[in-house]
Structure formats: C-alpha cells, structure tokens
Amino acid sequence: KEGLAESAIPEPIQISIKGKGTKFNEELEPRGKILLEGSSVALKIIDIVDNELLVAEIDIASDAPSVNVNGSNYKIFKRIDQTKVFGNVLDVFTKRGAVGIFPEGGSHDRTDILPLKAGVAIIAYSALERDGINIPIVPVGLNYFRGHRFRGRAVVEYGSPIYIDPNTLDDYCKGGSQRRKVCNDLLFRVEDSMRSVLVTTKDYKTLQVVHAARRLYESKKGQTTSQKQDMGRRFAEGYKRLMLQTKGAPPIEWLNLQDRILNYQKELADLGVNDYDVPSHKES
C-alpha cells in the first residue's frame, strides 16, 4: 500500500577534515563546532586526531549540498555546556511557565524545514523524568509574505499540542540507542506538527506555483491572511499528493498548466506588476 511519506530523520555521517598549518588541538575541542566558509550550518566535531586532522559530523539533509572542505577558511564555535540552561528551562515549567524554542537551530529562507535538533526532545523528556511534567509541545508556524521587503507581513499560526507517551520514558532513561530512538520518534512528531502550520514545498519553483495558483484561484476579495495561508497549504498538499500518485510524472495537462502559471508570473515580474493589481489595469 502506498502512502505519503512527509519526512524522515536521516542519520548523520562523519567526514575527515584535513588542515594545512592549522592548530586543531589547540583551537578546537570535541563536541565543539566548526563552520566552513561557504557552508550554512556548523559541523559538530567528533574527534581531533592531531593539529591538522579532525573528524566532524555532517547532516545529510542540511549540510552536504553546501559543504566545501577544499581550501576553506573556518570559524570556531566552542562547546557550550547546556546543563545549566536546561535546568533553568525545567525550573520554568515547574512554575507553569512557557519557553519558546526554534528547533531547527538556525535562521534560513529555504522552502522546507531543516532537520530538527535534539534539544526540544531532551528538554521534554527531562521534564517528565525530573519533575513528572508531561509538557505540551505546541507547534508555531511563522509564515512570511514578502519577508525580504521592509514592513513585510508575517502570519503566526498555532497548531494542536503534542505530548510524550509516558510509556517511552523507561527507554529514554536507559540511554544509548533506545534513548536516540524515542527522541527521534518525538522529533518526527514535532516536525509533522510544524508542517501543519507551515506551507512547505520541495523547492522554490514549486512554492512559486503554489502561491500563484492560490492567488489566481481566490474567488472573492476580503479573505483574511489566515484563510489565504490555509488555502496555500492545501494547494501544497495537493501538489505533493499529485506527485505521489503519478510517481513524479504528472499528466501533460498539469505540466502545461504549471508552465502557464510560471510564464504568467515571469511576465508580471518583467512588467513590474503584481497579480492582484491586474483587474484594476485597463487593457491598452
């Protein structure tokens, strides 16, 4: 039976980084991070062999396409002991407080979610282990309209909270592979819940088609921004299902429609006109 696989959390791989005239032993430490020039995400240092050789962990989903280790300069991020930070966060929960976390671990303008960091899962399980508090994890979607422009609009959406299955706490407490498994399972649920409040696509071209199709489809004026966002999400989900059902080979009619939408967008851009202004322009 075929299903729609939204995402999977890939296992990281390790790479060796060889320096020239570097002082890795003096400058770096295991569990610290190194950011190579041209890369968008810092790599976690696993082992320092000597002053000119180290082993780092690379995330297949987010780092691999942008990492260049040939002749790259680098920046150093010292390891930060999160014990005190996590302890302070847990103290907030005991006072019925709330904490905002950005689980992707960085800012970006990609069209899909970056692999989530383990911190949100560790904090949630730690609260259950230390204080018996099963905290609700509430997904929050930050959706930007013309985010690169001054005074661009943003829509904040809240999804349904998710909770830890208390029966998995024993596996978390055992550590090792069992802890990694329950944390990854929770991260998958968190990521799935985040997608419910975001419009995600595989690439920028698809996102352009989705936004343009949504605007062309709008049957009436006066829709709220939230209603527009919800419609965009439905279009994105429909696109994903179409690709799944056709195994990546949609019918020619769809491809023709997609080309027409993209050409329409290009023509408007060339003319310096927004599509919502078209009805008010007189034909010349």
PDB file of C-alpha atoms in Angstrom:
ATOM      1  CA  LYS A   1       0.000   0.000   0.000  1.00  0.00           C
ATOM      2  CA  GLU A   2       1.363   3.361  -0.995  1.00  0.00           C
ATOM      3  CA  GLY A   3       1.418   6.213   1.493  1.00  0.00           C
ATOM      4  CA  LEU A   4       2.546   9.806   1.673  1.00  0.00           C
ATOM      5  CA  ALA A   5       5.912   9.968   3.450  1.00  0.00           C
ATOM      6  CA  GLU A   6       6.304  13.546   4.645  1.00  0.00           C
ATOM      7  CA  SER A   7       9.800  13.256   6.074  1.00  0.00           C
ATOM      8  CA  ALA A   8      12.401  11.086   7.709  1.00  0.00           C
ATOM      9  CA  ILE A   9      15.154  11.996  10.127  1.00  0.00           C
ATOM     10  CA  PRO A  10      18.393  10.916   8.427  1.00  0.00           C
ATOM     11  CA  GLU A  11      21.343   9.539  10.334  1.00  0.00           C
ATOM     12  CA  PRO A  12      24.362  11.870  10.211  1.00  0.00           C
ATOM     13  CA  ILE A  13      27.616  10.726   8.604  1.00  0.00           C
ATOM     14  CA  GLN A  14      31.204  11.515   9.543  1.00  0.00           C
ATOM     15  CA  ILE A  15      33.844  13.155   7.379  1.00  0.00           C
ATOM     16  CA  SER A  16      37.543  13.833   7.874  1.00  0.00           C
ATOM     17  CA  ILE A  17      38.782  17.414   7.528  1.00  0.00           C
ATOM     18  CA  LYS A  18      42.484  17.917   6.864  1.00  0.00           C
ATOM     19  CA  GLY A  19      44.042  21.254   7.671  1.00  0.00           C
ATOM     20  CA  LYS A  20      47.226  22.924   6.470  1.00  0.00           C
ATOM     21  CA  GLY A  21      49.210  24.827   9.062  1.00  0.00           C
ATOM     22  CA  THR A  22      46.258  24.573  11.449  1.00  0.00           C
ATOM     23  CA  LYS A  23      46.304  24.051  15.209  1.00  0.00           C
ATOM     24  CA  PHE A  24      43.210  21.923  15.735  1.00  0.00           C
ATOM     25  CA  ASN A  25      44.459  20.520  19.063  1.00  0.00           C
ATOM     26  CA  GLU A  26      44.893  23.999  20.481  1.00  0.00           C
ATOM     27  CA  GLU A  27      41.903  25.749  18.939  1.00  0.00           C
ATOM     28  CA  LEU A  28      39.171  23.113  18.948  1.00  0.00           C
ATOM     29  CA  GLU A  29      37.637  20.528  21.244  1.00  0.00           C
ATOM     30  CA  PRO A  30      35.318  17.529  20.757  1.00  0.00           C
ATOM     31  CA  ARG A  31      31.617  18.439  20.703  1.00  0.00           C
ATOM     32  CA  GLY A  32      32.520  21.954  19.661  1.00  0.00           C
ATOM     33  CA  LYS A  33      31.600  23.132  16.162  1.00  0.00           C
ATOM     34  CA  ILE A  34      33.419  24.359  13.082  1.00  0.00           C
ATOM     35  CA  LEU A  35      31.822  26.446  10.335  1.00  0.00           C
ATOM     36  CA  LEU A  36      33.493  26.121   6.954  1.00  0.00           C
ATOM     37  CA  GLU A  37      33.461  29.076   4.603  1.00  0.00           C
ATOM     38  CA  GLY A  38      30.504  28.801   2.225  1.00  0.00           C
ATOM     39  CA  SER A  39      28.563  26.417   4.471  1.00  0.00           C
ATOM     40  CA  SER A  40      25.283  27.455   6.091  1.00  0.00           C
ATOM     41  CA  VAL A  41      25.465  25.091   9.068  1.00  0.00           C
ATOM     42  CA  ALA A  42      28.308  24.427  11.525  1.00  0.00           C
ATOM     43  CA  LEU A  43      29.662  20.873  11.759  1.00  0.00           C
ATOM     44  CA  LYS A  44      29.903  19.078  15.078  1.00  0.00           C
ATOM     45  CA  ILE A  45      33.454  17.972  15.941  1.00  0.00           C
ATOM     46  CA  ILE A  46      33.613  14.280  16.901  1.00  0.00           C
ATOM     47  CA  ASP A  47      37.362  13.715  17.278  1.00  0.00           C
ATOM     48  CA  ILE A  48      40.599  15.692  16.903  1.00  0.00           C
ATOM     49  CA  VAL A  49      43.307  13.370  15.581  1.00  0.00           C
ATOM     50  CA  ASP A  50      46.117  15.936  15.524  1.00  0.00           C
ATOM     51  CA  ASN A  51      46.753  19.582  14.690  1.00  0.00           C
ATOM     52  CA  GLU A  52      45.911  19.033  11.018  1.00  0.00           C
ATOM     53  CA  LEU A  53      43.231  16.339  11.069  1.00  0.00           C
ATOM     54  CA  LEU A  54      39.793  16.125  12.667  1.00  0.00           C
ATOM     55  CA  VAL A  55      36.600  14.130  12.270  1.00  0.00           C
ATOM     56  CA  ALA A  56      33.295  16.011  12.058  1.00  0.00           C
ATOM     57  CA  GLU A  57      29.678  15.010  11.821  1.00  0.00           C
ATOM     58  CA  ILE A  58      27.731  16.140   8.796  1.00  0.00           C
ATOM     59  CA  ASP A  59      23.957  16.186   8.492  1.00  0.00           C
ATOM     60  CA  ILE A  60      22.963  14.634   5.162  1.00  0.00           C
ATOM     61  CA  ALA A  61      19.784  16.668   4.817  1.00  0.00           C
ATOM     62  CA  SER A  62      21.061  20.152   5.531  1.00  0.00           C
ATOM     63  CA  ASP A  63      24.850  20.296   5.249  1.00  0.00           C
ATOM     64  CA  ALA A  64      26.024  18.021   2.467  1.00  0.00           C
ATOM     65  CA  PRO A  65      24.982  20.165  -0.531  1.00  0.00           C
ATOM     66  CA  SER A  66      26.795  23.247   0.788  1.00  0.00           C
ATOM     67  CA  VAL A  67      29.976  21.935   2.423  1.00  0.00           C
ATOM     68  CA  ASN A  68      33.279  22.579   0.653  1.00  0.00           C
ATOM     69  CA  VAL A  69      36.364  21.402   2.526  1.00  0.00           C
ATOM     70  CA  ASN A  70      38.872  22.308  -0.180  1.00  0.00           C
ATOM     71  CA  GLY A  71      40.829  25.436   0.771  1.00  0.00           C
ATOM     72  CA  SER A  72      38.112  26.713   3.092  1.00  0.00           C
ATOM     73  CA  ASN A  73      38.592  29.173   5.918  1.00  0.00           C
ATOM     74  CA  TYR A  74      36.669  28.346   9.065  1.00  0.00           C
ATOM     75  CA  LYS A  75      35.133  29.783  12.192  1.00  0.00           C
ATOM     76  CA  ILE A  76      35.199  28.135  15.617  1.00  0.00           C
ATOM     77  CA  PHE A  77      32.280  27.682  17.999  1.00  0.00           C
ATOM     78  CA  LYS A  78      33.307  26.492  21.441  1.00  0.00           C
ATOM     79  CA  ARG A  79      31.263  23.772  23.101  1.00  0.00           C
ATOM     80  CA  ILE A  80      28.634  25.181  25.421  1.00  0.00           C
ATOM     81  CA  ASP A  81      27.587  23.196  28.473  1.00  0.00           C
ATOM     82  CA  GLN A  82      23.795  23.210  28.232  1.00  0.00           C
ATOM     83  CA  THR A  83      23.253  21.621  31.665  1.00  0.00           C
ATOM     84  CA  LYS A  84      22.580  24.923  33.417  1.00  0.00           C
ATOM     85  CA  VAL A  85      20.418  26.191  30.547  1.00  0.00           C
ATOM     86  CA  PHE A  86      18.305  23.026  30.522  1.00  0.00           C
ATOM     87  CA  GLY A  87      17.995  23.196  34.316  1.00  0.00           C
ATOM     88  CA  ASN A  88      16.701  26.770  34.138  1.00  0.00           C
ATOM     89  CA  VAL A  89      14.203  25.774  31.439  1.00  0.00           C
ATOM     90  CA  LEU A  90      12.898  22.907  33.573  1.00  0.00           C
ATOM     91  CA  ASP A  91      12.513  25.302  36.508  1.00  0.00           C
ATOM     92  CA  VAL A  92      10.274  27.491  34.332  1.00  0.00           C
ATOM     93  CA  PHE A  93       7.988  24.523  33.658  1.00  0.00           C
ATOM     94  CA  THR A  94       7.617  23.822  37.372  1.00  0.00           C
ATOM     95  CA  LYS A  95       6.213  27.373  37.699  1.00  0.00           C
ATOM     96  CA  ARG A  96       3.710  26.704  34.856  1.00  0.00           C
ATOM     97  CA  GLY A  97       5.717  28.925  32.543  1.00  0.00           C
ATOM     98  CA  ALA A  98       6.293  28.635  28.790  1.00  0.00           C
ATOM     99  CA  VAL A  99       9.503  28.584  26.743  1.00  0.00           C
ATOM    100  CA  GLY A 100       9.896  29.351  23.042  1.00  0.00           C
ATOM    101  CA  ILE A 101      12.281  27.080  21.121  1.00  0.00           C
ATOM    102  CA  PHE A 102      13.416  27.239  17.486  1.00  0.00           C
ATOM    103  CA  PRO A 103      14.123  23.514  16.950  1.00  0.00           C
ATOM    104  CA  GLU A 104      15.760  23.941  13.537  1.00  0.00           C
ATOM    105  CA  GLY A 105      18.650  25.652  15.285  1.00  0.00           C
ATOM    106  CA  GLY A 106      19.094  28.493  12.803  1.00  0.00           C
ATOM    107  CA  SER A 107      17.524  31.057  10.503  1.00  0.00           C
ATOM    108  CA  HIS A 108      17.075  30.311   6.800  1.00  0.00           C
ATOM    109  CA  ASP A 109      14.920  31.128   3.787  1.00  0.00           C
ATOM    110  CA  ARG A 110      14.549  27.607   2.410  1.00  0.00           C
ATOM    111  CA  THR A 111      11.191  26.241   1.283  1.00  0.00           C
ATOM    112  CA  ASP A 112      11.213  23.311   3.702  1.00  0.00           C
ATOM    113  CA  ILE A 113      12.090  22.576   7.321  1.00  0.00           C
ATOM    114  CA  LEU A 114      15.704  21.905   8.309  1.00  0.00           C
ATOM    115  CA  PRO A 115      16.382  18.725  10.323  1.00  0.00           C
ATOM    116  CA  LEU A 116      15.372  19.393  13.918  1.00  0.00           C
ATOM    117  CA  LYS A 117      17.928  19.492  16.722  1.00  0.00           C
ATOM    118  CA  ALA A 118      17.509  17.077  19.616  1.00  0.00           C
ATOM    119  CA  GLY A 119      17.214  19.786  22.289  1.00  0.00           C
ATOM    120  CA  VAL A 120      13.418  20.023  22.242  1.00  0.00           C
ATOM    121  CA  ALA A 121      13.101  16.256  22.754  1.00  0.00           C
ATOM    122  CA  ILE A 122      15.709  16.160  25.535  1.00  0.00           C
ATOM    123  CA  ILE A 123      14.026  19.035  27.377  1.00  0.00           C
ATOM    124  CA  ALA A 124      10.591  17.432  27.120  1.00  0.00           C
ATOM    125  CA  TYR A 125      11.812  14.033  28.362  1.00  0.00           C
ATOM    126  CA  SER A 126      13.886  15.670  31.110  1.00  0.00           C
ATOM    127  CA  ALA A 127      10.802  17.484  32.419  1.00  0.00           C
ATOM    128  CA  LEU A 128       8.932  14.190  32.565  1.00  0.00           C
ATOM    129  CA  GLU A 129      11.852  12.368  34.178  1.00  0.00           C
ATOM    130  CA  ARG A 130      12.837  15.002  36.767  1.00  0.00           C
ATOM    131  CA  ASP A 131       9.521  16.589  37.697  1.00  0.00           C
ATOM    132  CA  GLY A 132       6.841  14.287  36.283  1.00  0.00           C
ATOM    133  CA  ILE A 133       5.598  17.059  33.977  1.00  0.00           C
ATOM    134  CA  ASN A 134       4.389  15.999  30.541  1.00  0.00           C
ATOM    135  CA  ILE A 135       4.690  19.397  28.890  1.00  0.00           C
ATOM    136  CA  PRO A 136       2.559  20.225  25.837  1.00  0.00           C
ATOM    137  CA  ILE A 137       4.685  20.932  22.778  1.00  0.00           C
ATOM    138  CA  VAL A 138       2.779  23.484  20.716  1.00  0.00           C
ATOM    139  CA  PRO A 139       3.838  23.962  17.067  1.00  0.00           C
ATOM    140  CA  VAL A 140       4.069  27.595  15.958  1.00  0.00           C
ATOM    141  CA  GLY A 141       4.335  28.490  12.293  1.00  0.00           C
ATOM    142  CA  LEU A 142       5.979  31.761  11.216  1.00  0.00           C
ATOM    143  CA  ASN A 143       4.880  32.400   7.644  1.00  0.00           C
ATOM    144  CA  TYR A 144       6.230  35.445   5.858  1.00  0.00           C
ATOM    145  CA  PHE A 145       4.741  37.335   2.923  1.00  0.00           C
ATOM    146  CA  ARG A 146       7.444  39.293   1.084  1.00  0.00           C
ATOM    147  CA  GLY A 147       9.724  38.599   4.011  1.00  0.00           C
ATOM    148  CA  HIS A 148      12.722  40.247   2.333  1.00  0.00           C
ATOM    149  CA  ARG A 149      10.932  43.573   1.993  1.00  0.00           C
ATOM    150  CA  PHE A 150      10.600  46.325   4.575  1.00  0.00           C
ATOM    151  CA  ARG A 151       7.333  46.001   6.512  1.00  0.00           C
ATOM    152  CA  GLY A 152       6.623  42.585   5.005  1.00  0.00           C
ATOM    153  CA  ARG A 153       3.710  40.728   6.605  1.00  0.00           C
ATOM    154  CA  ALA A 154       4.012  37.695   8.853  1.00  0.00           C
ATOM    155  CA  VAL A 155       1.362  35.208   9.916  1.00  0.00           C
ATOM    156  CA  VAL A 156       1.752  33.327  13.198  1.00  0.00           C
ATOM    157  CA  GLU A 157      -0.260  30.094  13.457  1.00  0.00           C
ATOM    158  CA  TYR A 158      -0.609  27.727  16.392  1.00  0.00           C
ATOM    159  CA  GLY A 159      -1.261  24.025  15.963  1.00  0.00           C
ATOM    160  CA  SER A 160      -2.542  21.317  18.271  1.00  0.00           C
ATOM    161  CA  PRO A 161      -0.175  20.395  21.135  1.00  0.00           C
ATOM    162  CA  ILE A 162       1.558  17.030  21.232  1.00  0.00           C
ATOM    163  CA  TYR A 163       2.649  15.103  24.303  1.00  0.00           C
ATOM    164  CA  ILE A 164       5.219  12.435  25.140  1.00  0.00           C
ATOM    165  CA  ASP A 165       3.924   8.904  25.513  1.00  0.00           C
ATOM    166  CA  PRO A 166       4.772   8.241  29.214  1.00  0.00           C
ATOM    167  CA  ASN A 167       5.402   4.573  28.355  1.00  0.00           C
ATOM    168  CA  THR A 168       8.537   5.614  26.426  1.00  0.00           C
ATOM    169  CA  LEU A 169      10.204   7.246  29.435  1.00  0.00           C
ATOM    170  CA  ASP A 170      11.897   3.986  30.504  1.00  0.00           C
ATOM    171  CA  ASP A 171      13.576   3.698  27.101  1.00  0.00           C
ATOM    172  CA  TYR A 172      14.779   7.296  27.394  1.00  0.00           C
ATOM    173  CA  CYS A 173      16.261   6.627  30.839  1.00  0.00           C
ATOM    174  CA  LYS A 174      18.152   3.568  29.530  1.00  0.00           C
ATOM    175  CA  GLY A 175      20.228   5.834  27.284  1.00  0.00           C
ATOM    176  CA  GLY A 176      22.157   4.745  24.177  1.00  0.00           C
ATOM    177  CA  SER A 177      20.268   3.604  21.099  1.00  0.00           C
ATOM    178  CA  GLN A 178      16.955   3.352  22.962  1.00  0.00           C
ATOM    179  CA  ARG A 179      17.167   6.986  24.023  1.00  0.00           C
ATOM    180  CA  ARG A 180      18.052   8.056  20.470  1.00  0.00           C
ATOM    181  CA  LYS A 181      15.078   6.123  19.093  1.00  0.00           C
ATOM    182  CA  VAL A 182      12.444   7.674  21.375  1.00  0.00           C
ATOM    183  CA  CYS A 183      13.957  11.141  20.849  1.00  0.00           C
ATOM    184  CA  ASN A 184      13.906  10.683  17.066  1.00  0.00           C
ATOM    185  CA  ASP A 185      10.303   9.427  17.232  1.00  0.00           C
ATOM    186  CA  LEU A 186       9.327  12.545  19.175  1.00  0.00           C
ATOM    187  CA  LEU A 187      11.238  14.808  16.761  1.00  0.00           C
ATOM    188  CA  PHE A 188       9.369  13.228  13.853  1.00  0.00           C
ATOM    189  CA  ARG A 189       6.053  14.036  15.555  1.00  0.00           C
ATOM    190  CA  VAL A 190       7.218  17.594  16.278  1.00  0.00           C
ATOM    191  CA  GLU A 191       8.266  18.059  12.651  1.00  0.00           C
ATOM    192  CA  ASP A 192       4.937  16.674  11.427  1.00  0.00           C
ATOM    193  CA  SER A 193       3.074  19.095  13.694  1.00  0.00           C
ATOM    194  CA  MET A 194       5.199  22.004  12.435  1.00  0.00           C
ATOM    195  CA  ARG A 195       4.233  21.177   8.866  1.00  0.00           C
ATOM    196  CA  SER A 196       0.578  21.584   9.865  1.00  0.00           C
ATOM    197  CA  VAL A 197       1.189  25.311  10.434  1.00  0.00           C
ATOM    198  CA  LEU A 198       3.573  25.981   7.529  1.00  0.00           C
ATOM    199  CA  VAL A 199       3.490  25.920   3.739  1.00  0.00           C
ATOM    200  CA  THR A 200       6.394  23.674   2.724  1.00  0.00           C
ATOM    201  CA  THR A 201       7.487  22.580  -0.737  1.00  0.00           C
ATOM    202  CA  LYS A 202      10.460  20.740  -2.178  1.00  0.00           C
ATOM    203  CA  ASP A 203      11.909  23.791  -3.936  1.00  0.00           C
ATOM    204  CA  TYR A 204      11.374  27.473  -4.722  1.00  0.00           C
ATOM    205  CA  LYS A 205       9.862  26.787  -8.153  1.00  0.00           C
ATOM    206  CA  THR A 206       7.116  24.669  -6.601  1.00  0.00           C
ATOM    207  CA  LEU A 207       6.478  27.333  -3.968  1.00  0.00           C
ATOM    208  CA  GLN A 208       6.058  29.921  -6.735  1.00  0.00           C
ATOM    209  CA  VAL A 209       3.481  27.722  -8.459  1.00  0.00           C
ATOM    210  CA  VAL A 210       1.587  27.135  -5.209  1.00  0.00           C
ATOM    211  CA  HIS A 211       1.417  30.834  -4.282  1.00  0.00           C
ATOM    212  CA  ALA A 212       0.467  31.923  -7.801  1.00  0.00           C
ATOM    213  CA  ALA A 213      -2.208  29.207  -8.115  1.00  0.00           C
ATOM    214  CA  ARG A 214      -3.664  30.209  -4.756  1.00  0.00           C
ATOM    215  CA  ARG A 215      -3.891  33.861  -5.744  1.00  0.00           C
ATOM    216  CA  LEU A 216      -5.442  33.058  -9.140  1.00  0.00           C
ATOM    217  CA  TYR A 217      -7.946  30.710  -7.519  1.00  0.00           C
ATOM    218  CA  GLU A 218      -9.202  33.179  -4.903  1.00  0.00           C
ATOM    219  CA  SER A 219     -12.856  33.681  -5.737  1.00  0.00           C
ATOM    220  CA  LYS A 220     -13.529  36.710  -3.566  1.00  0.00           C
ATOM    221  CA  LYS A 221     -11.858  39.697  -2.027  1.00  0.00           C
ATOM    222  CA  GLY A 222     -11.607  40.260   1.673  1.00  0.00           C
ATOM    223  CA  GLN A 223     -10.159  36.904   2.707  1.00  0.00           C
ATOM    224  CA  THR A 224      -8.129  37.056   5.893  1.00  0.00           C
ATOM    225  CA  THR A 225      -4.420  36.346   5.773  1.00  0.00           C
ATOM    226  CA  SER A 226      -5.019  33.142   7.757  1.00  0.00           C
ATOM    227  CA  GLN A 227      -7.572  31.965   5.177  1.00  0.00           C
ATOM    228  CA  LYS A 228      -5.093  32.655   2.379  1.00  0.00           C
ATOM    229  CA  GLN A 229      -2.405  30.763   4.298  1.00  0.00           C
ATOM    230  CA  ASP A 230      -4.690  27.782   4.783  1.00  0.00           C
ATOM    231  CA  MET A 231      -5.525  27.708   1.087  1.00  0.00           C
ATOM    232  CA  GLY A 232      -1.814  27.829   0.214  1.00  0.00           C
ATOM    233  CA  ARG A 233      -1.194  24.869   2.493  1.00  0.00           C
ATOM    234  CA  ARG A 234      -3.998  22.923   0.793  1.00  0.00           C
ATOM    235  CA  PHE A 235      -2.516  23.660  -2.635  1.00  0.00           C
ATOM    236  CA  ALA A 236       0.921  22.491  -1.429  1.00  0.00           C
ATOM    237  CA  GLU A 237      -0.554  19.279  -0.005  1.00  0.00           C
ATOM    238  CA  GLY A 238      -2.458  18.665  -3.242  1.00  0.00           C
ATOM    239  CA  TYR A 239       0.769  19.097  -5.215  1.00  0.00           C
ATOM    240  CA  LYS A 240       2.557  16.533  -3.016  1.00  0.00           C
ATOM    241  CA  ARG A 241      -0.256  14.011  -3.446  1.00  0.00           C
ATOM    242  CA  LEU A 242      -0.291  14.510  -7.201  1.00  0.00           C
ATOM    243  CA  MET A 243       3.455  13.809  -7.367  1.00  0.00           C
ATOM    244  CA  LEU A 244       2.983  10.687  -5.240  1.00  0.00           C
ATOM    245  CA  GLN A 245       0.042   9.313  -7.189  1.00  0.00           C
ATOM    246  CA  THR A 246       1.756   9.867 -10.535  1.00  0.00           C
ATOM    247  CA  LYS A 247       5.167   8.731  -9.199  1.00  0.00           C
ATOM    248  CA  GLY A 248       6.718  12.034 -10.171  1.00  0.00           C
ATOM    249  CA  ALA A 249       5.346  12.010 -13.725  1.00  0.00           C
ATOM    250  CA  PRO A 250       2.176  14.165 -13.730  1.00  0.00           C
ATOM    251  CA  PRO A 251      -0.032  14.325 -16.841  1.00  0.00           C
ATOM    252  CA  ILE A 252       0.876  16.661 -19.675  1.00  0.00           C
ATOM    253  CA  GLU A 253      -2.141  18.835 -18.867  1.00  0.00           C
ATOM    254  CA  TRP A 254      -0.711  19.591 -15.433  1.00  0.00           C
ATOM    255  CA  LEU A 255       2.750  20.342 -16.819  1.00  0.00           C
ATOM    256  CA  ASN A 256       1.226  22.731 -19.359  1.00  0.00           C
ATOM    257  CA  LEU A 257      -0.750  24.469 -16.603  1.00  0.00           C
ATOM    258  CA  GLN A 258       2.382  24.767 -14.458  1.00  0.00           C
ATOM    259  CA  ASP A 259       4.302  26.330 -17.356  1.00  0.00           C
ATOM    260  CA  ARG A 260       1.470  28.800 -17.981  1.00  0.00           C
ATOM    261  CA  ILE A 261       1.455  29.847 -14.317  1.00  0.00           C
ATOM    262  CA  LEU A 262       5.236  30.336 -14.250  1.00  0.00           C
ATOM    263  CA  ASN A 263       5.192  32.267 -17.536  1.00  0.00           C
ATOM    264  CA  TYR A 264       2.398  34.456 -16.159  1.00  0.00           C
ATOM    265  CA  GLN A 265       4.483  35.184 -13.077  1.00  0.00           C
ATOM    266  CA  LYS A 266       7.535  35.995 -15.207  1.00  0.00           C
ATOM    267  CA  GLU A 267       5.544  38.339 -17.439  1.00  0.00           C
ATOM    268  CA  LEU A 268       4.190  40.215 -14.420  1.00  0.00           C
ATOM    269  CA  ALA A 269       7.690  40.497 -12.960  1.00  0.00           C
ATOM    270  CA  ASP A 270       9.021  41.864 -16.258  1.00  0.00           C
ATOM    271  CA  LEU A 271       6.224  44.466 -16.289  1.00  0.00           C
ATOM    272  CA  GLY A 272       6.667  45.321 -12.616  1.00  0.00           C
ATOM    273  CA  VAL A 273       3.017  44.493 -11.881  1.00  0.00           C
ATOM    274  CA  ASN A 274       1.539  42.500  -9.004  1.00  0.00           C
ATOM    275  CA  ASP A 275      -1.037  39.888  -9.930  1.00  0.00           C
ATOM    276  CA  TYR A 276      -3.610  41.348  -7.519  1.00  0.00           C
ATOM    277  CA  ASP A 277      -3.348  44.663  -9.426  1.00  0.00           C
ATOM    278  CA  VAL A 278      -4.203  43.108 -12.798  1.00  0.00           C
ATOM    279  CA  PRO A 279      -8.011  43.547 -12.553  1.00  0.00           C
ATOM    280  CA  SER A 280      -7.592  47.294 -11.925  1.00  0.00           C
ATOM    281  CA  HIS A 281      -5.438  47.820 -15.040  1.00  0.00           C
ATOM    282  CA  LYS A 282      -7.180  48.808 -18.242  1.00  0.00           C
ATOM    283  CA  GLU A 283      -6.375  46.946 -21.426  1.00  0.00           C
ATOM    284  CA  SER A 284      -4.257  49.061 -23.754  1.00  0.00           C
TER     285      SER A 284
END
